[in-house]
mmCIF file of C-alpha atoms and ligand atoms in Angstrom:
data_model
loop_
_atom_site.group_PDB
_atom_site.id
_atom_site.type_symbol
_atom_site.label_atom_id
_atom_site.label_comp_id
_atom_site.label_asym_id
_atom_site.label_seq_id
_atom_site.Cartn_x
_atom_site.Cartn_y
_atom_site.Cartn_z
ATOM 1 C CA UNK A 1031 147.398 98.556 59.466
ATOM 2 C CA UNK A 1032 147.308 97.960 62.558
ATOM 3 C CA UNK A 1033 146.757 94.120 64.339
ATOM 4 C CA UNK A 1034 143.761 93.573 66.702
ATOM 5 C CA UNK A 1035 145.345 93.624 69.745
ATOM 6 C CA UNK A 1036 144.502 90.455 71.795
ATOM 7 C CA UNK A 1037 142.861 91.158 75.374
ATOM 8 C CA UNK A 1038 143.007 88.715 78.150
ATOM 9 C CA UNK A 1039 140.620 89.371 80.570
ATOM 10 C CA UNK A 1040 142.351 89.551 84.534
ATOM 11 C CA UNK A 1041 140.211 89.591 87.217
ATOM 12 C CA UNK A 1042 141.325 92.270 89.466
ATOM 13 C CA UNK A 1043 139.876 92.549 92.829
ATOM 14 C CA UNK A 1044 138.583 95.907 93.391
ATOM 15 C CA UNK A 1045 139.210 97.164 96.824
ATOM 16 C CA UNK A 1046 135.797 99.611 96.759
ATOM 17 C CA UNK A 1047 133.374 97.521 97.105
ATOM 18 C CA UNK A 1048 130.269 97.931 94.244
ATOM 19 C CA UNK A 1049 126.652 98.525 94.315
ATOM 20 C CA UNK A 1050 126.196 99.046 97.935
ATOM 21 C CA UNK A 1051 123.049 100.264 98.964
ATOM 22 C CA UNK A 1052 123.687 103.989 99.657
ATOM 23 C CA UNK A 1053 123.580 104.662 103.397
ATOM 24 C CA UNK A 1054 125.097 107.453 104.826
ATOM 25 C CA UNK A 1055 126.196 106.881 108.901
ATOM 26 C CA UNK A 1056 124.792 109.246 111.582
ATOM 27 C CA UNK A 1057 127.043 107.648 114.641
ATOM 28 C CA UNK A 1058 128.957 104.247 115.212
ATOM 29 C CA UNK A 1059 126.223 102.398 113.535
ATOM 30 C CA UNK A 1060 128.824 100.797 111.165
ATOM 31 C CA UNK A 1061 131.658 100.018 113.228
ATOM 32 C CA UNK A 1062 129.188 98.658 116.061
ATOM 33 C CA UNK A 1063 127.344 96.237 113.135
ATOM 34 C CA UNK A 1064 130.547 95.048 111.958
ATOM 35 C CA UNK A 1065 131.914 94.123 115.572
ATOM 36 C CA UNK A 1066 128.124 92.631 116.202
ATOM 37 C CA UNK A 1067 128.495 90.548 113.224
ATOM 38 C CA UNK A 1068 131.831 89.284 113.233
ATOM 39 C CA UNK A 1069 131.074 88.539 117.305
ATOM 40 C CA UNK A 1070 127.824 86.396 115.793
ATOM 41 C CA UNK A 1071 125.398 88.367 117.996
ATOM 42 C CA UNK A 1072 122.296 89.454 117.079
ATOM 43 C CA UNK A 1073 120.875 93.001 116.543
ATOM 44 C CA UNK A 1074 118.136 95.046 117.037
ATOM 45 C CA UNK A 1075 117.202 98.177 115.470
ATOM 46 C CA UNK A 1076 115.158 100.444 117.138
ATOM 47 C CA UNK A 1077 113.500 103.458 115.610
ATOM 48 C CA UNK A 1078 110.409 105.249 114.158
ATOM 49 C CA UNK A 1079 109.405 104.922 110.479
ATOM 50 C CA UNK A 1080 111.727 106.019 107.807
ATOM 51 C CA UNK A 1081 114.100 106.702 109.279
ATOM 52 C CA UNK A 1082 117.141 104.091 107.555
ATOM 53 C CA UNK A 1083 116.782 101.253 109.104
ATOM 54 C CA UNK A 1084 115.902 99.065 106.261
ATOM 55 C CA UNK A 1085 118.413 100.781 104.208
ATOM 56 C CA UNK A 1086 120.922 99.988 106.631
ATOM 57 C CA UNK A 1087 120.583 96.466 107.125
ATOM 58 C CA UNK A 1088 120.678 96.469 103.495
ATOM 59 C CA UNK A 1089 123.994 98.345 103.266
ATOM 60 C CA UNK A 1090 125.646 96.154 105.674
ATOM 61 C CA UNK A 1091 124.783 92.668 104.061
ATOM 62 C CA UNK A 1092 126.118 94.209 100.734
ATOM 63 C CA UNK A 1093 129.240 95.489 102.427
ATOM 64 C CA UNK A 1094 129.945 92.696 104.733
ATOM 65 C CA UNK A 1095 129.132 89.904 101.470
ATOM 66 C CA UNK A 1096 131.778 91.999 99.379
ATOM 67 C CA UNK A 1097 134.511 92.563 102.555
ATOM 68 C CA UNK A 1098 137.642 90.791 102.853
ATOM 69 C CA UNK A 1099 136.519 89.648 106.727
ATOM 70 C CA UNK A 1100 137.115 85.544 107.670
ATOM 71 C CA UNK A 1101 133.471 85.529 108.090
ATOM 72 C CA UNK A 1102 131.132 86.585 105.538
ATOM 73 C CA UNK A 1103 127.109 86.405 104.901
ATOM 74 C CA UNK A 1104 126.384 84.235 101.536
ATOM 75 C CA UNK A 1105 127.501 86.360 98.321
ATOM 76 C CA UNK A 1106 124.705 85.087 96.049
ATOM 77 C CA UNK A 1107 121.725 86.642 98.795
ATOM 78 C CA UNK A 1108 123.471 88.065 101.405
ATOM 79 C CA UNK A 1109 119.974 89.649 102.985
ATOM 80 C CA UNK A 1110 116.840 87.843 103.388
ATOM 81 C CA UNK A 1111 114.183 90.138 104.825
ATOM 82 C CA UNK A 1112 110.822 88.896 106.222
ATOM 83 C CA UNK A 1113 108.111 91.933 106.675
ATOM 84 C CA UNK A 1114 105.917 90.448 109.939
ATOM 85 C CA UNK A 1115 102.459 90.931 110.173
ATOM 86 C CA UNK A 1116 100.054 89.755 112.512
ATOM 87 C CA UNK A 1117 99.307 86.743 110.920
ATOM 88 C CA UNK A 1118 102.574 85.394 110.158
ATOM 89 C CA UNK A 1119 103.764 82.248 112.238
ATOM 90 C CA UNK A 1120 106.401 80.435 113.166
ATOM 91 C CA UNK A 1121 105.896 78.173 110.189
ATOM 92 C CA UNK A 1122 106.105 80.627 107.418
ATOM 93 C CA UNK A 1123 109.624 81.829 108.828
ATOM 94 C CA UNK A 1124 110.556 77.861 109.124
ATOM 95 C CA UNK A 1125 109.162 76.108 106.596
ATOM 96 C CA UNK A 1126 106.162 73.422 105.648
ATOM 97 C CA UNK A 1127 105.324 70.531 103.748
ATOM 98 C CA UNK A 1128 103.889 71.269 100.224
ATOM 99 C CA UNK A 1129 102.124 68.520 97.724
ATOM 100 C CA UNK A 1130 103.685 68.020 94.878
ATOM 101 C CA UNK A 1131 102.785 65.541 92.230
ATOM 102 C CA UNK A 1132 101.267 63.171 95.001
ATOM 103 C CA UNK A 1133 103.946 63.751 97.142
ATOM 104 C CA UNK A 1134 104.492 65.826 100.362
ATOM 105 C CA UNK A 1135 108.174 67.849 99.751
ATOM 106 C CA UNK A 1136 109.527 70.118 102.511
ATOM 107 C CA UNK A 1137 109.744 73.874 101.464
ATOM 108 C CA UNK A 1138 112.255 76.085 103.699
ATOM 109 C CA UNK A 1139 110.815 79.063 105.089
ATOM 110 C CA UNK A 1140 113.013 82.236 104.482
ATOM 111 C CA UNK A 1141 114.299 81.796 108.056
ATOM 112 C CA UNK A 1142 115.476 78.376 107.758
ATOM 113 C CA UNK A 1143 116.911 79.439 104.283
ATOM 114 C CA UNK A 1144 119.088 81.933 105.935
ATOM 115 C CA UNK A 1145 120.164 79.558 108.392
ATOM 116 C CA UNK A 1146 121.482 77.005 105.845
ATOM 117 C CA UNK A 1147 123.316 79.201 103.760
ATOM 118 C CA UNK A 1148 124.583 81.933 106.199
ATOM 119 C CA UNK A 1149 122.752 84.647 105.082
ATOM 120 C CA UNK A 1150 121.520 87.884 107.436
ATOM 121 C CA UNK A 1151 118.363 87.181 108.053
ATOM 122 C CA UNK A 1152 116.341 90.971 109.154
ATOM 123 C CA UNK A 1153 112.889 90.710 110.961
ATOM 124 C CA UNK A 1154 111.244 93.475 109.710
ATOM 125 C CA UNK A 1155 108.466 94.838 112.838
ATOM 126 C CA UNK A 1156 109.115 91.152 114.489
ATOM 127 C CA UNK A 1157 106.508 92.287 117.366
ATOM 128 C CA UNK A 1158 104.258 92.643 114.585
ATOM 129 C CA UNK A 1159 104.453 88.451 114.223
ATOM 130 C CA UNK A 1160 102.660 85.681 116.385
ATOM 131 C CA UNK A 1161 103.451 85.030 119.644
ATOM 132 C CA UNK A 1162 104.927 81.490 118.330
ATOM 133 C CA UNK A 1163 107.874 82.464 116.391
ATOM 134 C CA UNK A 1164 109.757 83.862 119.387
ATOM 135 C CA UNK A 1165 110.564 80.099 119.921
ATOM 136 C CA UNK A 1166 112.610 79.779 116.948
ATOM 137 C CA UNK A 1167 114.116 83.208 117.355
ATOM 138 C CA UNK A 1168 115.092 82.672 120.957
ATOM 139 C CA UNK A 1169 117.148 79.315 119.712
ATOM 140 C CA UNK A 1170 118.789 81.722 116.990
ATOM 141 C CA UNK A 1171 119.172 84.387 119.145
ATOM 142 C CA UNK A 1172 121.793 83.182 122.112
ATOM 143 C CA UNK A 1173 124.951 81.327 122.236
ATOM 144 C CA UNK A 1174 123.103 78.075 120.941
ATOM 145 C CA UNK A 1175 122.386 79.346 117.072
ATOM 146 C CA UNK A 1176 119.954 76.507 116.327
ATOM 147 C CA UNK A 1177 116.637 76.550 115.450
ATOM 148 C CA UNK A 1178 114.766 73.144 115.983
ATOM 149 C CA UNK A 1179 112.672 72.375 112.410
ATOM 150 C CA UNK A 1180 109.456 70.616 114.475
ATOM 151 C CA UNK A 1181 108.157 69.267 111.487
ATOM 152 C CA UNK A 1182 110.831 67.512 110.272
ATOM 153 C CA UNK A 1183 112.689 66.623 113.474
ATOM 154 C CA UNK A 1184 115.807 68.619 112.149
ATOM 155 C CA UNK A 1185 117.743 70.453 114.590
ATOM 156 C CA UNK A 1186 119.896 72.944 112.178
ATOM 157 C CA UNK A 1187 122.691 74.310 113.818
ATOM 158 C CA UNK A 1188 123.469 77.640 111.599
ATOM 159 C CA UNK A 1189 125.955 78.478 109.195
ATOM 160 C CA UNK A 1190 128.762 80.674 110.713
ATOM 161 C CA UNK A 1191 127.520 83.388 108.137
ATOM 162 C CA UNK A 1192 124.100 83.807 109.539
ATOM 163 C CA UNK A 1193 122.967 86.801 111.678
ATOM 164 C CA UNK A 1194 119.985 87.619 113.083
ATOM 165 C CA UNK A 1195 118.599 91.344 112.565
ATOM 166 C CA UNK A 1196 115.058 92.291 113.807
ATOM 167 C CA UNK A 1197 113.530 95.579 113.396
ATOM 168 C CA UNK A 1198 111.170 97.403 116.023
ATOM 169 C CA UNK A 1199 109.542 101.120 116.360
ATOM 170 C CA UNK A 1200 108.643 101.614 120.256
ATOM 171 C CA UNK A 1201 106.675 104.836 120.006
ATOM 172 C CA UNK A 1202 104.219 102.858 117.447
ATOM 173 C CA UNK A 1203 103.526 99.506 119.294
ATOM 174 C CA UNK A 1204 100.895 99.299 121.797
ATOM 175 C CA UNK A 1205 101.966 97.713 125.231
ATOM 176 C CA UNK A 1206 100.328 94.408 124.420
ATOM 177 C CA UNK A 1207 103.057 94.227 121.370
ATOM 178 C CA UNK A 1208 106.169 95.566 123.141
ATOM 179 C CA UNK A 1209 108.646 93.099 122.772
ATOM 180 C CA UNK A 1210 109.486 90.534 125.415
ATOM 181 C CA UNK A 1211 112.315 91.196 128.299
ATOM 182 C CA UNK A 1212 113.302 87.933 127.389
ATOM 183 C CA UNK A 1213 113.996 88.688 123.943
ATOM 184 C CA UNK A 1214 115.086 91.815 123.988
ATOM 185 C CA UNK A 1215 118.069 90.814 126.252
ATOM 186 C CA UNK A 1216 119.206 88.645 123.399
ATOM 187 C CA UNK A 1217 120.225 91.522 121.009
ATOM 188 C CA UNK A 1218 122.503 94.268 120.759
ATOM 189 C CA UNK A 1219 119.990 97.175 120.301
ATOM 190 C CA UNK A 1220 121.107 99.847 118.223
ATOM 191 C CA UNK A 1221 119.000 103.055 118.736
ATOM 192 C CA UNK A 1222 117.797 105.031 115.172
ATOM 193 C CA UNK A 1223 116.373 108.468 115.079
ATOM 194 C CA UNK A 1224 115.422 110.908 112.449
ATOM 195 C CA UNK A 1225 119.044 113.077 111.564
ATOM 196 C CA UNK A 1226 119.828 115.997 112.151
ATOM 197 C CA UNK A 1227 119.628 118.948 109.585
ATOM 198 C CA UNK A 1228 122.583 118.591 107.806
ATOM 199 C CA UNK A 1229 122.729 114.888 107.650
ATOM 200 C CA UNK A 1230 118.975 114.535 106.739
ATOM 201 C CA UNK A 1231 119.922 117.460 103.734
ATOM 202 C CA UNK A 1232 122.385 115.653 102.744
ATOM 203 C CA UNK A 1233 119.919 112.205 102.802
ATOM 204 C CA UNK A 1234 117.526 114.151 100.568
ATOM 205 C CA UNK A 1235 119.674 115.877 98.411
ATOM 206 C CA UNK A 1236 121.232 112.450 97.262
ATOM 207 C CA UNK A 1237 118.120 110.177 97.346
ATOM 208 C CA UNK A 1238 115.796 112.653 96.264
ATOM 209 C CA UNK A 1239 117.852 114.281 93.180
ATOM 210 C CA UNK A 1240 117.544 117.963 94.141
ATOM 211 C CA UNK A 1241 119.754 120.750 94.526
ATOM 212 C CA UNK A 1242 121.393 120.892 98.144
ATOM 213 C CA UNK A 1243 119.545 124.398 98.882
ATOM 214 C CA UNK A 1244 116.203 122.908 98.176
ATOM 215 C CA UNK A 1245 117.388 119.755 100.408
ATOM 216 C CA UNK A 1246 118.177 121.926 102.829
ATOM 217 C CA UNK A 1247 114.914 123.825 103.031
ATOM 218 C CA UNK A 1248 112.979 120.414 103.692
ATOM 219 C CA UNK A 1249 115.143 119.382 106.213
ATOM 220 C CA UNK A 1250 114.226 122.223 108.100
ATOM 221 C CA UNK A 1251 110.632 121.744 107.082
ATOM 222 C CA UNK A 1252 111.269 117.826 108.495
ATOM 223 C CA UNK A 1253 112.551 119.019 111.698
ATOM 224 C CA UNK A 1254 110.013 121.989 112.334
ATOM 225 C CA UNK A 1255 107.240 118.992 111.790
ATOM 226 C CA UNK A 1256 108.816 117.014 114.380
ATOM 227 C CA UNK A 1257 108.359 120.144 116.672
ATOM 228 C CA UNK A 1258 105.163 120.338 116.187
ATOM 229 C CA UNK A 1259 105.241 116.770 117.115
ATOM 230 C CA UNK A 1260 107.461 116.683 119.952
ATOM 231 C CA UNK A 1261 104.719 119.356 120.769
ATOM 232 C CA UNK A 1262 101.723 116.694 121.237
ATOM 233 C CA UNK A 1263 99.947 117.814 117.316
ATOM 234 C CA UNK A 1264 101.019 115.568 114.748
ATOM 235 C CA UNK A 1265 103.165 112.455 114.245
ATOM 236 C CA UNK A 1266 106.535 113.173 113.255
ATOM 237 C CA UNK A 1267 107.235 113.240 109.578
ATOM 238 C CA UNK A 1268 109.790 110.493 107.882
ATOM 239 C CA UNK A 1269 113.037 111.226 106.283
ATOM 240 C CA UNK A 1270 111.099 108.863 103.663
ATOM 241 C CA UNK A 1271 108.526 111.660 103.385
ATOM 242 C CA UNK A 1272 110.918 114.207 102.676
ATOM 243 C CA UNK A 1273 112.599 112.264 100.150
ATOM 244 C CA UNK A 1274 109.617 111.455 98.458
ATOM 245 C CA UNK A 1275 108.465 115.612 98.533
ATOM 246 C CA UNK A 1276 112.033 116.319 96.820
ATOM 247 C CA UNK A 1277 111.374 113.273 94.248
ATOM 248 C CA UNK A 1278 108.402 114.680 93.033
ATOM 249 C CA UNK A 1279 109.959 118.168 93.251
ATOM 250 C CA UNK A 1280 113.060 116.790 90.687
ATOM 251 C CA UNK A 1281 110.679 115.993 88.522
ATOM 252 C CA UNK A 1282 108.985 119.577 88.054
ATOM 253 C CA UNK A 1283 106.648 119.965 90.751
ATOM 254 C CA UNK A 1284 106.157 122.936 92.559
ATOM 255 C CA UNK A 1285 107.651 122.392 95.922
ATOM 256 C CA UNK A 1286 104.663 123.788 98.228
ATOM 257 C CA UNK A 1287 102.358 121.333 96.657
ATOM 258 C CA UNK A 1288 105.135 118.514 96.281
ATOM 259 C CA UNK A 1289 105.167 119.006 100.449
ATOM 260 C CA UNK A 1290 101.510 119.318 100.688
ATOM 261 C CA UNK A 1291 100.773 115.766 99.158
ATOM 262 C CA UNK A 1292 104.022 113.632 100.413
ATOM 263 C CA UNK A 1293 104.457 115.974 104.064
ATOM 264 C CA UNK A 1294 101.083 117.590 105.358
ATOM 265 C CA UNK A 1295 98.500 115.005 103.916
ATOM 266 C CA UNK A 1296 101.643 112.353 103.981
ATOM 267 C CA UNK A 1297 101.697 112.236 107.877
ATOM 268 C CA UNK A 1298 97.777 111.997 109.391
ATOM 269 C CA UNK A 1299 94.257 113.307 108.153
ATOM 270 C CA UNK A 1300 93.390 115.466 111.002
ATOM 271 C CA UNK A 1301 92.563 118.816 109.676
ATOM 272 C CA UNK A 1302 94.099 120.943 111.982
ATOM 273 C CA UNK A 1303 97.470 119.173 111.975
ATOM 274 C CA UNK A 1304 97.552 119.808 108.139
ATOM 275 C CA UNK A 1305 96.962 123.434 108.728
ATOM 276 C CA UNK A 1306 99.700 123.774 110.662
ATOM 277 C CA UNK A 1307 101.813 121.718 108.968
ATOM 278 C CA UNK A 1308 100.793 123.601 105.667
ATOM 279 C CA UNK A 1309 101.739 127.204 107.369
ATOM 280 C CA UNK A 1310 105.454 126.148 107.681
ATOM 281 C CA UNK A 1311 105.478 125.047 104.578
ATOM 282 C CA UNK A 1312 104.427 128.130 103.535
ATOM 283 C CA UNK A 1313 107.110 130.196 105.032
ATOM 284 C CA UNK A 1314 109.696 127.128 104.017
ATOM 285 C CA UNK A 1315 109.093 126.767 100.248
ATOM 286 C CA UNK A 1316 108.287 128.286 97.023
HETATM 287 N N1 ADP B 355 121.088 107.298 106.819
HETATM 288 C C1 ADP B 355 120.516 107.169 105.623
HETATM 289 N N2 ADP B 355 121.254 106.972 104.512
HETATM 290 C C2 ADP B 355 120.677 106.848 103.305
HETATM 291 N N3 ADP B 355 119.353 106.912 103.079
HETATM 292 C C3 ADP B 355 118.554 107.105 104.142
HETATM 293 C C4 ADP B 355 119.084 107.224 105.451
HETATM 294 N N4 ADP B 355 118.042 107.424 106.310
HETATM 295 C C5 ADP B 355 116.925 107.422 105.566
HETATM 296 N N5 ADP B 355 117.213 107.234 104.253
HETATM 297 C C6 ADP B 355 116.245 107.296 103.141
HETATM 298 O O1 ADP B 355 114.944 107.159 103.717
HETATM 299 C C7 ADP B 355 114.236 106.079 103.108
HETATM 300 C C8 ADP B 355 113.449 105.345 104.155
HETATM 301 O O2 ADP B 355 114.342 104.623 104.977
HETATM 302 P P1 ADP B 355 114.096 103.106 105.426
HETATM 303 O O3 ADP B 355 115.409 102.481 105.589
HETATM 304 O O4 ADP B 355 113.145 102.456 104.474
HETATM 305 O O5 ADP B 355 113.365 103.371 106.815
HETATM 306 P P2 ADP B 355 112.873 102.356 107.944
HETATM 307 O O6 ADP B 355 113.264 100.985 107.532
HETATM 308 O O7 ADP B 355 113.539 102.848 109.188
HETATM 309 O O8 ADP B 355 111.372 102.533 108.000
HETATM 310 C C9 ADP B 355 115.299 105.245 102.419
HETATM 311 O O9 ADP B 355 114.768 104.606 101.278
HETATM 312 C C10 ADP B 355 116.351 106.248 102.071
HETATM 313 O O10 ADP B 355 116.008 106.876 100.861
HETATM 314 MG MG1 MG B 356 111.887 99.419 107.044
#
């Protein structure tokens, strides 16, 4: 007979971090984030649609929040992301006064939030937003790190933790919502494009849960669609797109008609783009 054997839990500190978002690099995206962060300037990613930026930011909060740096975004929600539209204002990133039982209470906006607890805060399409919340980003955005709460007569200086992350695609904006010289010059822009083959195989093969060969093959299809692109006749297609083709094609779709709903109808409905698009698949896939 043997005695139950008494275990006493130890809490070991792992030295992989856990459950990051999967992002896999394409340059000095990493390193440059990291040195961003830890110098408490603000970033800017620029790039089309799907093409990682959300996963990034995503990736870094998790892996900065778990890291063993001095300074650190808020482990409980490292990443609080605001999607703009054109109708949000500088008041739902800051905050308002709600009723409550009679009474007027002051709600933080997700902004403010991030500023009190030292969390990344990501701007997702800021030109998207109203002209009046480049106010409170401008504060945020340079050496000062304060954003004035009008409402309340609060001037919140922020928590070392907090960073300030917007998100912009230049080729989709029109020129009445390109973002300002004046804030531009207050971030460190990194530049995102779609990958290259390999990488953008190697994107699909992992997110999209197909073999590497079949990965491979819409890669290529991905890039050929960008020529057609780069040629004037469609927009460019996503890595998203691609990943979404091989999802449906992992679960038992036939590839040429997994590519004709998430690639050739997935990217515009002119007619004649489809075709085209449709012929390489064609000669691409099964
Ligand atoms: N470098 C990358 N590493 C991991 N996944 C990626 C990468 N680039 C694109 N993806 C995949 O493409 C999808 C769309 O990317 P996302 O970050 O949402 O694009 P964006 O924010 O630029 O519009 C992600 O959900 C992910 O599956
Ligand atoms: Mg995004």
């Amino acid at each position: 007979m043997t005695a139950t054997p008494t275990v006493t839990p130890t809490v070991t500190p792992t030295a992989t971090p856990i459950n990051l978002p999967w992002y896999l690099p394409v340059g000095d995206e990493v390193a440059l984030f990291e040195a961003a962060y830890a110098a408490q300037l603000p970033v800017l990613l620029k790039g089309p649609t799907g093409c990682g930026k959300t996963r990034f930011v995503e990736h870094m909060a998790a892996r900065l929040a778990q890291g063993h740096t001095a300074l650190r975004p808020d482990a409980e929600q490292p990443l609080i992301t605001v999607a703009c539209h054109e109708d949000l204002t500088a008041n739902d990133l800051v905050g308002r006064h709600l009723l409550a039982h009679d009474r007027t209470v002051w709600a933080d906006g997700p902004l403010t939030r991030a500023v009190r607890r030292g969390a990344i805060c990501y701007l997702d399409e800021v030109v998207e937003a109203r002209k009046d919340t480049t106010v409170v980003i401008h504060s945020l955005a340079d050496h000062r790190r304060e954003l004035p709460i009008e409402k309340t007569g609060e001037l919140l200086r922020a928590h070392p933790g907090f960073a300030l992350v917007i998100s912009y695609n230049p080729g989709y904006q029109s020129v009445v919502k390109d973002l300002k010289p004046s804030t531009r010059q207050r971030f460190v822009s990194l530049a995102f494009d779609y990958p290259t083959v390999d990488v953008e195989a190697a994107i699909v093969a992992h997110e999209g849960g197909v073999p590497e060969a079949m990965a491979e093959r819409l890669a290529v299809l991905g890039q050929r669609v960008r020529t057609l692109q780069a040629q004037g006749l469609a927009d460019g297609v996503s890595t998203r797109l691609l990943v979404y083709a091989a999802q449906l094609v992992a679960r038992g779709i036939a590839p040429r008609r997994a590519c004709e709903v998430a690639v050739a109808q997935g990217i515009g409905d002119d007619a004649d783009v489809q075709q085209a698009v449709r012929d390489i698949i064609d000669v691409l896939l099964p």
